[in-house]
Coordinates of N, CA and C in Angstrom, one line a residue:
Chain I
X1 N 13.1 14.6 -3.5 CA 12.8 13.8 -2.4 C 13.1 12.3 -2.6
X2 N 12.9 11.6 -1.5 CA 12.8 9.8 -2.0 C 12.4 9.7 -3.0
X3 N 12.6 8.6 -3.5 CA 11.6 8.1 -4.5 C 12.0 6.6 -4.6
X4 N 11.1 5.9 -5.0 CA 11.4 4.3 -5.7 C 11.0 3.9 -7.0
X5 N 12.5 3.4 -7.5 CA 11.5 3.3 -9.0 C 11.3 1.6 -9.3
X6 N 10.0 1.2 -10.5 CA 10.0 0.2 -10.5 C 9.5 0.0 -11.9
X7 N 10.3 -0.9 -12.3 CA 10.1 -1.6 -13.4 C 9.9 -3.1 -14.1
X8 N 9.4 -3.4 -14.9 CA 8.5 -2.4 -16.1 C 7.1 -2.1 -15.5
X9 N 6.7 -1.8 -16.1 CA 4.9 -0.9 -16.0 C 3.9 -2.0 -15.8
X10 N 4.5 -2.9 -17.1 CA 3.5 -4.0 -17.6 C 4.4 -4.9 -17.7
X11 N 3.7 -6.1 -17.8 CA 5.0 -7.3 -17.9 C 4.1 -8.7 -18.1
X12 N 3.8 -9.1 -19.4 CA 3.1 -10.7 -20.2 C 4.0 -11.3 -19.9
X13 N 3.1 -12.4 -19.2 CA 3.9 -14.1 -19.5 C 3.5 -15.2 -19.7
X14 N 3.6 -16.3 -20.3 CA 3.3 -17.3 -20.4 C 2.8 -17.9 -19.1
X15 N 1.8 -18.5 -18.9 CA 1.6 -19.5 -17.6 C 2.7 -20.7 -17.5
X16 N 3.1 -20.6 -16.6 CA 4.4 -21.6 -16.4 C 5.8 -20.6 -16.2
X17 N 6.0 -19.8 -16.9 CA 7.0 -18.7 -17.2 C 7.4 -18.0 -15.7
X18 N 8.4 -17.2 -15.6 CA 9.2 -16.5 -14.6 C 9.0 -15.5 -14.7
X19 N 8.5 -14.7 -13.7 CA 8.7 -12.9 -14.1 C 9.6 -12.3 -13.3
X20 N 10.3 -11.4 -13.6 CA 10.8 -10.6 -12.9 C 10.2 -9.3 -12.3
X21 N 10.6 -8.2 -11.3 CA 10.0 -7.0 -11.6 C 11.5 -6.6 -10.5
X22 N 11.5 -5.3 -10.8 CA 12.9 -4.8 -10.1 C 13.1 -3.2 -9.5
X23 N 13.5 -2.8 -8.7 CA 13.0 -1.2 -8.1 C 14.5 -1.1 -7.8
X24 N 14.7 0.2 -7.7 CA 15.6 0.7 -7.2 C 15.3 1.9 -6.1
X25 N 15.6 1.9 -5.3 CA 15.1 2.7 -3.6 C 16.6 3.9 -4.0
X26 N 16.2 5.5 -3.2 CA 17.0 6.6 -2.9 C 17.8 6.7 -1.8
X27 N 16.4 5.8 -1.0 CA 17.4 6.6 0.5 C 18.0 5.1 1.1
X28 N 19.0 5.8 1.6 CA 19.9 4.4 1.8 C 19.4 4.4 3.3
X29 N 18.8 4.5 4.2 CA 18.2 4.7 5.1 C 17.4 3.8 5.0
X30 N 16.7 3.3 4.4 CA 15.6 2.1 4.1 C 16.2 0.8 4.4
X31 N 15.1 0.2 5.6 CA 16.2 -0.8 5.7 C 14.7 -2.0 5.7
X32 N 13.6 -1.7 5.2 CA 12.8 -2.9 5.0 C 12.2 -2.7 3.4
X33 N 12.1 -3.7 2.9 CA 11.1 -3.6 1.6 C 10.7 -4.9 1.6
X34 N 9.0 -4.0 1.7 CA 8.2 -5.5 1.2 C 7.5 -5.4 -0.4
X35 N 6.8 -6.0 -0.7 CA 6.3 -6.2 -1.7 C 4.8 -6.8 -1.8
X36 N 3.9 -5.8 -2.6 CA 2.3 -6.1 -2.2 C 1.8 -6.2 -3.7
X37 N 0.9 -7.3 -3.4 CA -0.1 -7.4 -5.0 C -1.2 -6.8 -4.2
X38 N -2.0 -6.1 -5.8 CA -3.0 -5.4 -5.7 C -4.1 -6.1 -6.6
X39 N -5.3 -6.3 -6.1 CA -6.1 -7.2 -7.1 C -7.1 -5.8 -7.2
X40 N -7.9 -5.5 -8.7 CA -8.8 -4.5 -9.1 C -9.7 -4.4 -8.0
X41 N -9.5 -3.2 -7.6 CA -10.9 -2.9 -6.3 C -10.4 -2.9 -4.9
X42 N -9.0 -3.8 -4.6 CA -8.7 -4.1 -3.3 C -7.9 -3.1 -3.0
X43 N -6.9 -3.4 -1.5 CA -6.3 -2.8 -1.0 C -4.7 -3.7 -1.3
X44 N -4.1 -3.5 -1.2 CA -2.8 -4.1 -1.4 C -2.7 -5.2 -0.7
X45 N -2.2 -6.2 -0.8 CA -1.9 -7.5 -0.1 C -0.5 -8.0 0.4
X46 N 0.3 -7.9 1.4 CA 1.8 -8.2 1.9 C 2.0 -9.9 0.9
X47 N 3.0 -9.7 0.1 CA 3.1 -11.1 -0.2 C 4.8 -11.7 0.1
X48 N 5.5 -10.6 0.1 CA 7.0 -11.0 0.8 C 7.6 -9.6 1.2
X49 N 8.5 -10.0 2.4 CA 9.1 -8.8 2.4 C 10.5 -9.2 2.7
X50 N 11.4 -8.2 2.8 CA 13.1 -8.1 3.2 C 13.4 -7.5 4.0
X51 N 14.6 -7.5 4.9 CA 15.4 -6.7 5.7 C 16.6 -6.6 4.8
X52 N 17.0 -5.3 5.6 CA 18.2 -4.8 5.0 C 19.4 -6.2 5.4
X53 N 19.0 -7.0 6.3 CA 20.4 -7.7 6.7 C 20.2 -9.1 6.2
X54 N 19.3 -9.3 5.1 CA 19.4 -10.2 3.9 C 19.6 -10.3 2.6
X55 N 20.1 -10.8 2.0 CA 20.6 -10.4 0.7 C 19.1 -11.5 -0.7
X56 N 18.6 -12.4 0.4 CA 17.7 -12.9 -0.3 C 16.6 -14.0 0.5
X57 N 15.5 -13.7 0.3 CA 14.2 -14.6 0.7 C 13.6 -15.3 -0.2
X58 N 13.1 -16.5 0.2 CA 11.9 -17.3 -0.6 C 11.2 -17.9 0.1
X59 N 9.7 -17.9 -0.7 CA 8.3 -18.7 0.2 C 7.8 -19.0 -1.3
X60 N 8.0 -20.2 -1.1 CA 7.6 -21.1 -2.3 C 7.9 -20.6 -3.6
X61 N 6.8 -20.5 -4.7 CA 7.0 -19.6 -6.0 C 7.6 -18.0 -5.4
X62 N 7.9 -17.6 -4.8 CA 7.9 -16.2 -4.8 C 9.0 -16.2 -3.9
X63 N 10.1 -15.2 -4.3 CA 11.6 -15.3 -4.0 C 11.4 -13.7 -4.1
X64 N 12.6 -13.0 -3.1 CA 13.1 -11.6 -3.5 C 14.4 -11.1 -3.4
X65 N 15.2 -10.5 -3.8 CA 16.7 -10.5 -3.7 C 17.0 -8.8 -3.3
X66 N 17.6 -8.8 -2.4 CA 18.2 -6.9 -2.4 C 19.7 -7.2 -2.4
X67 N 19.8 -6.0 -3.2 CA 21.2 -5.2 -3.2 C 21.8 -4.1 -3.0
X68 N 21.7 -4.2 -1.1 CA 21.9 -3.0 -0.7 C 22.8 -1.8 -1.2
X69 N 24.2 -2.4 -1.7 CA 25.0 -1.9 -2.2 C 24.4 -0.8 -3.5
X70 N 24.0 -1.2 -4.5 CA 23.7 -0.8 -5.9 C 22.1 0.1 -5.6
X71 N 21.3 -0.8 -4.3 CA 20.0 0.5 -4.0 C 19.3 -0.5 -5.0
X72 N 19.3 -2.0 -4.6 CA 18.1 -2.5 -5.9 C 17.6 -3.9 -5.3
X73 N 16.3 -4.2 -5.5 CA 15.6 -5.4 -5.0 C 14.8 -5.7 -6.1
X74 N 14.2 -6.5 -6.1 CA 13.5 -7.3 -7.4 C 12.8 -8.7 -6.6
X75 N 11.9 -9.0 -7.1 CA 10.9 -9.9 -7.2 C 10.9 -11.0 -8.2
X76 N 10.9 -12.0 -7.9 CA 11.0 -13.1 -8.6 C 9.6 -14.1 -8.5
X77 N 8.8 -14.7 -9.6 CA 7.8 -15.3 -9.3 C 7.9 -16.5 -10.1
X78 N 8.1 -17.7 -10.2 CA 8.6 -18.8 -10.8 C 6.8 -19.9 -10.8
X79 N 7.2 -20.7 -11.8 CA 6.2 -21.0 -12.9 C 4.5 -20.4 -12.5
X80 N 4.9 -19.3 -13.2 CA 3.5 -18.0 -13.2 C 2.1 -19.1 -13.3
X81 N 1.2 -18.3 -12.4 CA -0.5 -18.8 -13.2 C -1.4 -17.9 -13.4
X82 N -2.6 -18.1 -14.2 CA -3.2 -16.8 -14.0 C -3.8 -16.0 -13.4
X83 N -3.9 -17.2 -11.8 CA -3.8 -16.4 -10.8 C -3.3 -15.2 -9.9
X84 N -1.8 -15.3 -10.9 CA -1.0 -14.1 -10.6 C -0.9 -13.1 -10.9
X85 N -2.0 -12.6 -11.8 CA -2.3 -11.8 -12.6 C -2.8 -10.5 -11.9
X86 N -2.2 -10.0 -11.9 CA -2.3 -8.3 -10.8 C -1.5 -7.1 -11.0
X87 N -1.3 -6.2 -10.0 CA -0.4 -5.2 -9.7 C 0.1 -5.1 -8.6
X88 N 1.6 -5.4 -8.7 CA 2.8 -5.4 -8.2 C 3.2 -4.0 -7.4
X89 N 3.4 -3.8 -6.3 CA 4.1 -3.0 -5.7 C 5.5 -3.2 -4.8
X90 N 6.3 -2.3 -5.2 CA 7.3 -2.8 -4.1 C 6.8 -1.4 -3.4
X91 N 8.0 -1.3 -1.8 CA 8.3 -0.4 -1.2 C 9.1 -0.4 -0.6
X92 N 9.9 0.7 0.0 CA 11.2 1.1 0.8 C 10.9 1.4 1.8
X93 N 11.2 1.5 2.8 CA 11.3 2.6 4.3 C 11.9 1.7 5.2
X94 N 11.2 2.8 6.6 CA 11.9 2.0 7.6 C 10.9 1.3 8.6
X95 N 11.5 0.2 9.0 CA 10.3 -0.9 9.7 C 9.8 -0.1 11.1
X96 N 10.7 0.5 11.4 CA 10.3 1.0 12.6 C 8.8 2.5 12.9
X97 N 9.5 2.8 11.6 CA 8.3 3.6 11.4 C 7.0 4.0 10.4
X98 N 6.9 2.8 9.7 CA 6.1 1.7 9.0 C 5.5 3.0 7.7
X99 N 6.2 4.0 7.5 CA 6.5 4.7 6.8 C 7.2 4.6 5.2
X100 N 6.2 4.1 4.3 CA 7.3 3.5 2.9 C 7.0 4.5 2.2
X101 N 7.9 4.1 0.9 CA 7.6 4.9 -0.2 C 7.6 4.0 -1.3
X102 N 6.2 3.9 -2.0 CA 6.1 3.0 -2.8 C 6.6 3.2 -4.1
X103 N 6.5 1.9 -5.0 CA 7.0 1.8 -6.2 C 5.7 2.5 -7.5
X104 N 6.1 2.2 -8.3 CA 4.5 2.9 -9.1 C 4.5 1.9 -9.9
X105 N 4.3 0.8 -9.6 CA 3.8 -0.3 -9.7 C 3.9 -1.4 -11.2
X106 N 3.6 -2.5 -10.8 CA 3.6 -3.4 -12.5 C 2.6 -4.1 -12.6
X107 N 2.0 -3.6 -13.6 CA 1.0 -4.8 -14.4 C 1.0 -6.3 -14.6
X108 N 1.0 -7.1 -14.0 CA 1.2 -8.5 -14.7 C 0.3 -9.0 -14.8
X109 N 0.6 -10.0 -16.2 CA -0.7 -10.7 -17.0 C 0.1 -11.7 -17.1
X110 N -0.7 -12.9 -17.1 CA 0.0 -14.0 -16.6 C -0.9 -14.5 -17.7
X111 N -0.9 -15.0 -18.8 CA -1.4 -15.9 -20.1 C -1.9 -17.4 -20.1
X112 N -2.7 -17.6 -20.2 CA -3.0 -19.0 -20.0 C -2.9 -19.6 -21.1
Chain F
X1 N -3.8 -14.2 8.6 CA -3.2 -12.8 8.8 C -4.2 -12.1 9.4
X2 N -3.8 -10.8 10.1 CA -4.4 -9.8 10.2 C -5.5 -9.2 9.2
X3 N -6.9 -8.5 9.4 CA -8.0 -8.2 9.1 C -8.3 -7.1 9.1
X4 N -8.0 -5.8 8.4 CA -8.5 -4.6 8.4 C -9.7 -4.7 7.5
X5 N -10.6 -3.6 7.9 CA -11.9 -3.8 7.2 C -12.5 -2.4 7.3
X6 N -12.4 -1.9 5.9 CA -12.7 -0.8 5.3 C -13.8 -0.7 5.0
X7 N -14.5 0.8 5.3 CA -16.0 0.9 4.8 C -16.6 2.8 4.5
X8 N -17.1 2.8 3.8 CA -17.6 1.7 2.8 C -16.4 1.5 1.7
X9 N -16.9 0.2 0.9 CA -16.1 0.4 -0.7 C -16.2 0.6 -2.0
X10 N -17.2 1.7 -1.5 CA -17.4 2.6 -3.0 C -18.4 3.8 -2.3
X11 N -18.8 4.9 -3.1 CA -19.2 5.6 -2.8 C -19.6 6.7 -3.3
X12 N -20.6 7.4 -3.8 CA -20.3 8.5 -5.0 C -21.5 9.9 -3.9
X13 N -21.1 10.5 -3.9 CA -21.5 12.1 -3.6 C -21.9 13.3 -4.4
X14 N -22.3 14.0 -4.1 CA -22.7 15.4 -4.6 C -21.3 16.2 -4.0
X15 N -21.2 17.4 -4.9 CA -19.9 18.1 -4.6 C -20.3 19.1 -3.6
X16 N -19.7 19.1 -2.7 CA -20.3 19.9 -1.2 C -20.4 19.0 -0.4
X17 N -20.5 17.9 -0.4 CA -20.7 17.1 0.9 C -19.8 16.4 1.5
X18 N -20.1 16.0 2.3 CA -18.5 15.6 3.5 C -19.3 14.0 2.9
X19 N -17.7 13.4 3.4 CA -17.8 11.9 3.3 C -16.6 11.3 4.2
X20 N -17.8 9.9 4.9 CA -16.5 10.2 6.2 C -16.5 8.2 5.7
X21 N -15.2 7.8 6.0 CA -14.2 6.0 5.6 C -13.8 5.8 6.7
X22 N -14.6 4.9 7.1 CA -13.9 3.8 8.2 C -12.9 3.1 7.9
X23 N -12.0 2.9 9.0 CA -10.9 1.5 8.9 C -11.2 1.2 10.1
X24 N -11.1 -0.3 10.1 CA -10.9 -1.2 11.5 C -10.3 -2.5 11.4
X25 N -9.5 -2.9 12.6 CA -8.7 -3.8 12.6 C -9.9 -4.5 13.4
X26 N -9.9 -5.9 12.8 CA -10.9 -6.4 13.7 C -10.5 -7.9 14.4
X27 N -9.3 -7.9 14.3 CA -8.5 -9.1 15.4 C -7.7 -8.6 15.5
X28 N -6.9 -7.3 16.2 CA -5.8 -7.0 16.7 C -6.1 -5.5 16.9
X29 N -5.1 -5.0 18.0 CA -4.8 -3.2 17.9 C -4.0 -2.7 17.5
X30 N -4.4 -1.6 17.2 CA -3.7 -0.9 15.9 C -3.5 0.6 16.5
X31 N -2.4 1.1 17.2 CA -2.2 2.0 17.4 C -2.1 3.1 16.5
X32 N -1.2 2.8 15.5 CA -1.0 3.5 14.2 C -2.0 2.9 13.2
X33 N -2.2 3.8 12.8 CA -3.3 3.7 10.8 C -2.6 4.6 10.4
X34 N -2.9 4.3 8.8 CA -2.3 5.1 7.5 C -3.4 5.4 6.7
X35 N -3.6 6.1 6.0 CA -4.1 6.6 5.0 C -3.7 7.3 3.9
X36 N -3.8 6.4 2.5 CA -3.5 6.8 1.4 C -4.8 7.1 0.6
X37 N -4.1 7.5 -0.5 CA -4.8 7.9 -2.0 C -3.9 7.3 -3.1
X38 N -4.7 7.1 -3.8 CA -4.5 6.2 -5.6 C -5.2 6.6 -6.3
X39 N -4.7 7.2 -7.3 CA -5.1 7.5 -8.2 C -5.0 6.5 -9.2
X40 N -5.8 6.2 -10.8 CA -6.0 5.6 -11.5 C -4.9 4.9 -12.2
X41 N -4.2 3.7 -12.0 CA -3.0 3.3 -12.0 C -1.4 4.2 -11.7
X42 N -1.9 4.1 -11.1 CA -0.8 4.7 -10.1 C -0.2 4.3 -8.7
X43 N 0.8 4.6 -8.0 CA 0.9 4.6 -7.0 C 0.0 5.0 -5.7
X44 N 0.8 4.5 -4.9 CA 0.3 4.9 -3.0 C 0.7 5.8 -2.3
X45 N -0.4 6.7 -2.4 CA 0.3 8.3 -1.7 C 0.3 8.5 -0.7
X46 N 1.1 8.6 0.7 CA 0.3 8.3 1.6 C 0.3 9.7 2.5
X47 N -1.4 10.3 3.0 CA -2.3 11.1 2.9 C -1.2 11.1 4.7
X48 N -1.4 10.7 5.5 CA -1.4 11.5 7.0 C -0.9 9.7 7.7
X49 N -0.7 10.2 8.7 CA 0.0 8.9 10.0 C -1.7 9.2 11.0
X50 N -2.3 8.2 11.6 CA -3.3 8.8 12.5 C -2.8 7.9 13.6
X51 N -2.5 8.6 14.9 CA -2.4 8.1 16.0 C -3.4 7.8 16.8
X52 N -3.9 6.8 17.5 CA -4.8 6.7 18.8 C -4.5 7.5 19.7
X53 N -6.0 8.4 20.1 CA -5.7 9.3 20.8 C -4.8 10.8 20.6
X54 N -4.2 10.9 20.1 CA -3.9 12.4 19.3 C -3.7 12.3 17.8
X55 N -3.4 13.6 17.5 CA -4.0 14.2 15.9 C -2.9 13.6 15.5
X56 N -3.4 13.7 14.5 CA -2.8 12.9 13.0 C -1.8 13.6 12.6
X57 N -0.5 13.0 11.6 CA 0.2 13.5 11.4 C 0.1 13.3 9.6
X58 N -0.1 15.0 9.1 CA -0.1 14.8 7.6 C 1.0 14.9 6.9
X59 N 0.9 14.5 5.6 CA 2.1 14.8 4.9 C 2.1 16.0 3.8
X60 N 3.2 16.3 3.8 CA 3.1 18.1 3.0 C 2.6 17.5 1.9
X61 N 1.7 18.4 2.2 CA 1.0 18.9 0.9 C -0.7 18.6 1.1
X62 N -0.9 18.2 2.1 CA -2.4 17.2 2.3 C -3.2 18.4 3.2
X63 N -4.3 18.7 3.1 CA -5.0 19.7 3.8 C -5.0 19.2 4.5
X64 N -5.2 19.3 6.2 CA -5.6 18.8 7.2 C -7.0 18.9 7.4
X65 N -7.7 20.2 7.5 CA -8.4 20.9 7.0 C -10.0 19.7 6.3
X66 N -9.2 19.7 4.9 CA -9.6 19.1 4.2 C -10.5 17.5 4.3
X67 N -8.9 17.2 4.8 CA -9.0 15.5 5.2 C -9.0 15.5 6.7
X68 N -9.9 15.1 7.3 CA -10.4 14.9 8.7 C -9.6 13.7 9.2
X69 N -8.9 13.3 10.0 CA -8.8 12.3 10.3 C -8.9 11.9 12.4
X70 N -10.1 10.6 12.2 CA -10.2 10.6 13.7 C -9.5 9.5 13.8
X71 N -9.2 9.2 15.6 CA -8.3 7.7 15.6 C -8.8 7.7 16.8
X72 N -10.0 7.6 17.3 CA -10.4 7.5 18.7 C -10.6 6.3 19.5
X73 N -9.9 5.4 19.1 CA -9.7 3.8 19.8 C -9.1 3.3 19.0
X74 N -8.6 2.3 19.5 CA -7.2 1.0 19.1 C -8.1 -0.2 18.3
X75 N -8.8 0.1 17.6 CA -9.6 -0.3 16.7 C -10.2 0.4 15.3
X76 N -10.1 1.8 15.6 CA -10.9 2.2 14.3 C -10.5 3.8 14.4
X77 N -10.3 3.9 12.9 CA -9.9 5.3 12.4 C -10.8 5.6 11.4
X78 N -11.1 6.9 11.5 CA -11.8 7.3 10.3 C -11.4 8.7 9.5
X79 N -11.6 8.8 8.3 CA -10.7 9.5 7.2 C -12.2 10.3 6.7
X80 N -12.7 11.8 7.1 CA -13.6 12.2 6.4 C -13.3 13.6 5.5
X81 N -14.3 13.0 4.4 CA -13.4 14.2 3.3 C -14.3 15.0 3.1
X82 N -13.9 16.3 3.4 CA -14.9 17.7 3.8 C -15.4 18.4 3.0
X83 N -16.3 18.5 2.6 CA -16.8 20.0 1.1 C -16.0 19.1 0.1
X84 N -16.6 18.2 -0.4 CA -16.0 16.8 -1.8 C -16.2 17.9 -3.0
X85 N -15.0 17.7 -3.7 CA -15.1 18.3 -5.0 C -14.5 17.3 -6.1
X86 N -15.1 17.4 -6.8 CA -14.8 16.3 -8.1 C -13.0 16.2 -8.1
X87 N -12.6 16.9 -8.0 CA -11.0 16.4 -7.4 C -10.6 15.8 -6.5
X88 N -11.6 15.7 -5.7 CA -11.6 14.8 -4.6 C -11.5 13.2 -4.9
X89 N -12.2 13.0 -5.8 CA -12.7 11.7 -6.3 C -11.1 10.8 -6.5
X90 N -11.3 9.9 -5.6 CA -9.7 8.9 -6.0 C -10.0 7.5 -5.1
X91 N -9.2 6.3 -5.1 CA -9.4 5.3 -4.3 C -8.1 5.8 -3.1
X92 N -9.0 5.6 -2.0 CA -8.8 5.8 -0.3 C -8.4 4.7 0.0
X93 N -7.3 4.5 0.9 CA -6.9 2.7 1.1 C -6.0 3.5 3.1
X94 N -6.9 2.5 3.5 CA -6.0 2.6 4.9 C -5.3 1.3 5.4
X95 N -4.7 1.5 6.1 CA -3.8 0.0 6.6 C -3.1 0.1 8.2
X96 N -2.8 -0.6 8.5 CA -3.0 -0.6 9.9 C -1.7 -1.2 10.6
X97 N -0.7 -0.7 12.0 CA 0.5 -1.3 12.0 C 0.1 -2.8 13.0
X98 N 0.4 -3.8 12.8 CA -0.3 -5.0 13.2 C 0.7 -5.1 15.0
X99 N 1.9 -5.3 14.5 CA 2.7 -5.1 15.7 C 3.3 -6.1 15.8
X100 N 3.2 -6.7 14.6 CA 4.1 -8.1 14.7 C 5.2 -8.0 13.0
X101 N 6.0 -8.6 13.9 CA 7.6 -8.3 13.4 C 7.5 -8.8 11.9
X102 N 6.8 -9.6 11.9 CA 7.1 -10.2 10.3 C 6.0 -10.3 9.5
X103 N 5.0 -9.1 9.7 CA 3.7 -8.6 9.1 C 3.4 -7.1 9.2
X104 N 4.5 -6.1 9.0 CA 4.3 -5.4 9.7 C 3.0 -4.4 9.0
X105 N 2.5 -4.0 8.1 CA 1.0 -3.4 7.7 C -0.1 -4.4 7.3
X106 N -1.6 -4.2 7.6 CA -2.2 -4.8 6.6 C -3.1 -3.6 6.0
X107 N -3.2 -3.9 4.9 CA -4.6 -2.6 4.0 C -5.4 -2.9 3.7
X108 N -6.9 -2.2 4.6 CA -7.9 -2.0 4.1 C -8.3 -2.6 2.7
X109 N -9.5 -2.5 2.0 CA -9.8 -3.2 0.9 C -10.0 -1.9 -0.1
X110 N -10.0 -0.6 0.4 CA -10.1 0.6 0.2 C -11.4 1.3 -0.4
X111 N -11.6 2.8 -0.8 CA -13.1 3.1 -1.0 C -12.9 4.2 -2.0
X112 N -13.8 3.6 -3.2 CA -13.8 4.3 -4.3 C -14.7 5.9 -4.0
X113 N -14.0 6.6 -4.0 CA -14.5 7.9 -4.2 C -15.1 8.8 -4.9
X114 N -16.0 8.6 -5.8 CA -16.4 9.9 -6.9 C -17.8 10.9 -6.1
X115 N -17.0 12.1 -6.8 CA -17.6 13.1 -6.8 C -18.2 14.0 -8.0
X116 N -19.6 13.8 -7.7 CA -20.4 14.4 -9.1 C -20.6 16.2 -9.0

């Protein structure tokens, strides 16, 4: 079936520091991916998303880039705080049918 | 942003008993709700589509049966889990389609499930 993969699992950084996280989507059918942090106990939180007919977005610290071509999007978070310290989800699908398939997510710890 | 608001957010049962999770959008309508499961770091599985006004649509593999799901107004869906068995036990997360183009889900705060 679909799937989306995402990597890494876990991911330390210095406060101040850049993290990356990066997924790769199946179905080439996918033409939205957003990206949700998860704080312990909550429900996911929308913090950026993409269309397929962008190759890159940014809102402030938080940037995302897709590569439709290759089936790969990633997340960018620029000078981290420990605020940011959560679980990462991306997902794939399509907007119209608000149907995703999520990433299995990354740990980040953001170091003070 | 939009406001879904899940209830309860936690919860623990006896095994045999039904347990029924609210979702509600509480500044907007929500034709469509979702309902997932999470298990203990892991991903978002997502359990059934619930429409306003007709039945829900599950995804293979999900009892229907099992998982109850009502959607009887453009406000509030509810997810009840029937004869709870300690495999039942997982975090429940619903989310809601807002209807606006550049927000398109919000999620519940979701509801811890254990079954003793």
């Amino acid at each position: 079936g679909e799937n989306v993969e995402q990597h890494p699992s876990t991911l330390s950084v210095q406060e101040g520091d850049s993290a990356v996280i990066k997924c790769t989507y199946s179905d080439s059918a996918s033409n939205y991916f957003p990206w949700y942090k998860q704080e312990l106990g909550k429900g996911p939180q929308l913090i950026i998303d993409i269309r397929s007919n962008v190759g890159e977005k940014k809102d402030q610290r938080i940037a995302v880039t897709l590569n439709k071509t290759a089936k790969h999007f990633s997340l960018h978070i620029t000078e981290t705080q420990p605020e940011d310290s959560a679980v990462y989800f991306c997902a794939a699908g399509d907007s119209g049918t608000y149907k995703y398939i999520f990433g299995t997510g990354t740990r980040l710890k953001v170091l003070a | 942003g939009a406001v879904v608001s899940q209830h309860p957010s936690r919860v623990i049962c006896k095994s045999g008993t039904s347990v029924k999770i609210e979702c509600r959008s509480l500044d907007f309508q929500a034709t469509t709700m979702f309902w997932y499961r999470q298990f203990p770091k892991q991903s978002l599985m997502l359990m059934a589509t619930s429409n306003e006004g007709s039945k829900a649509t599950y995804e293979q593999g999900v009892e229907k049966d099992k998982f109850l799901i009502n959607h009887a107004s453009l406000t509030l869906s509810t997810l009840t889990v029937t004869s709870a068995h300690p495999e039942d036990s997982s975090f429940y997360i619903c989310s809601a389609d807002t209807g606006i183009s550049n927000e398109k889900l919000f999620f519940g705060s979701g509801t811890q499930l254990s079954v003793l």
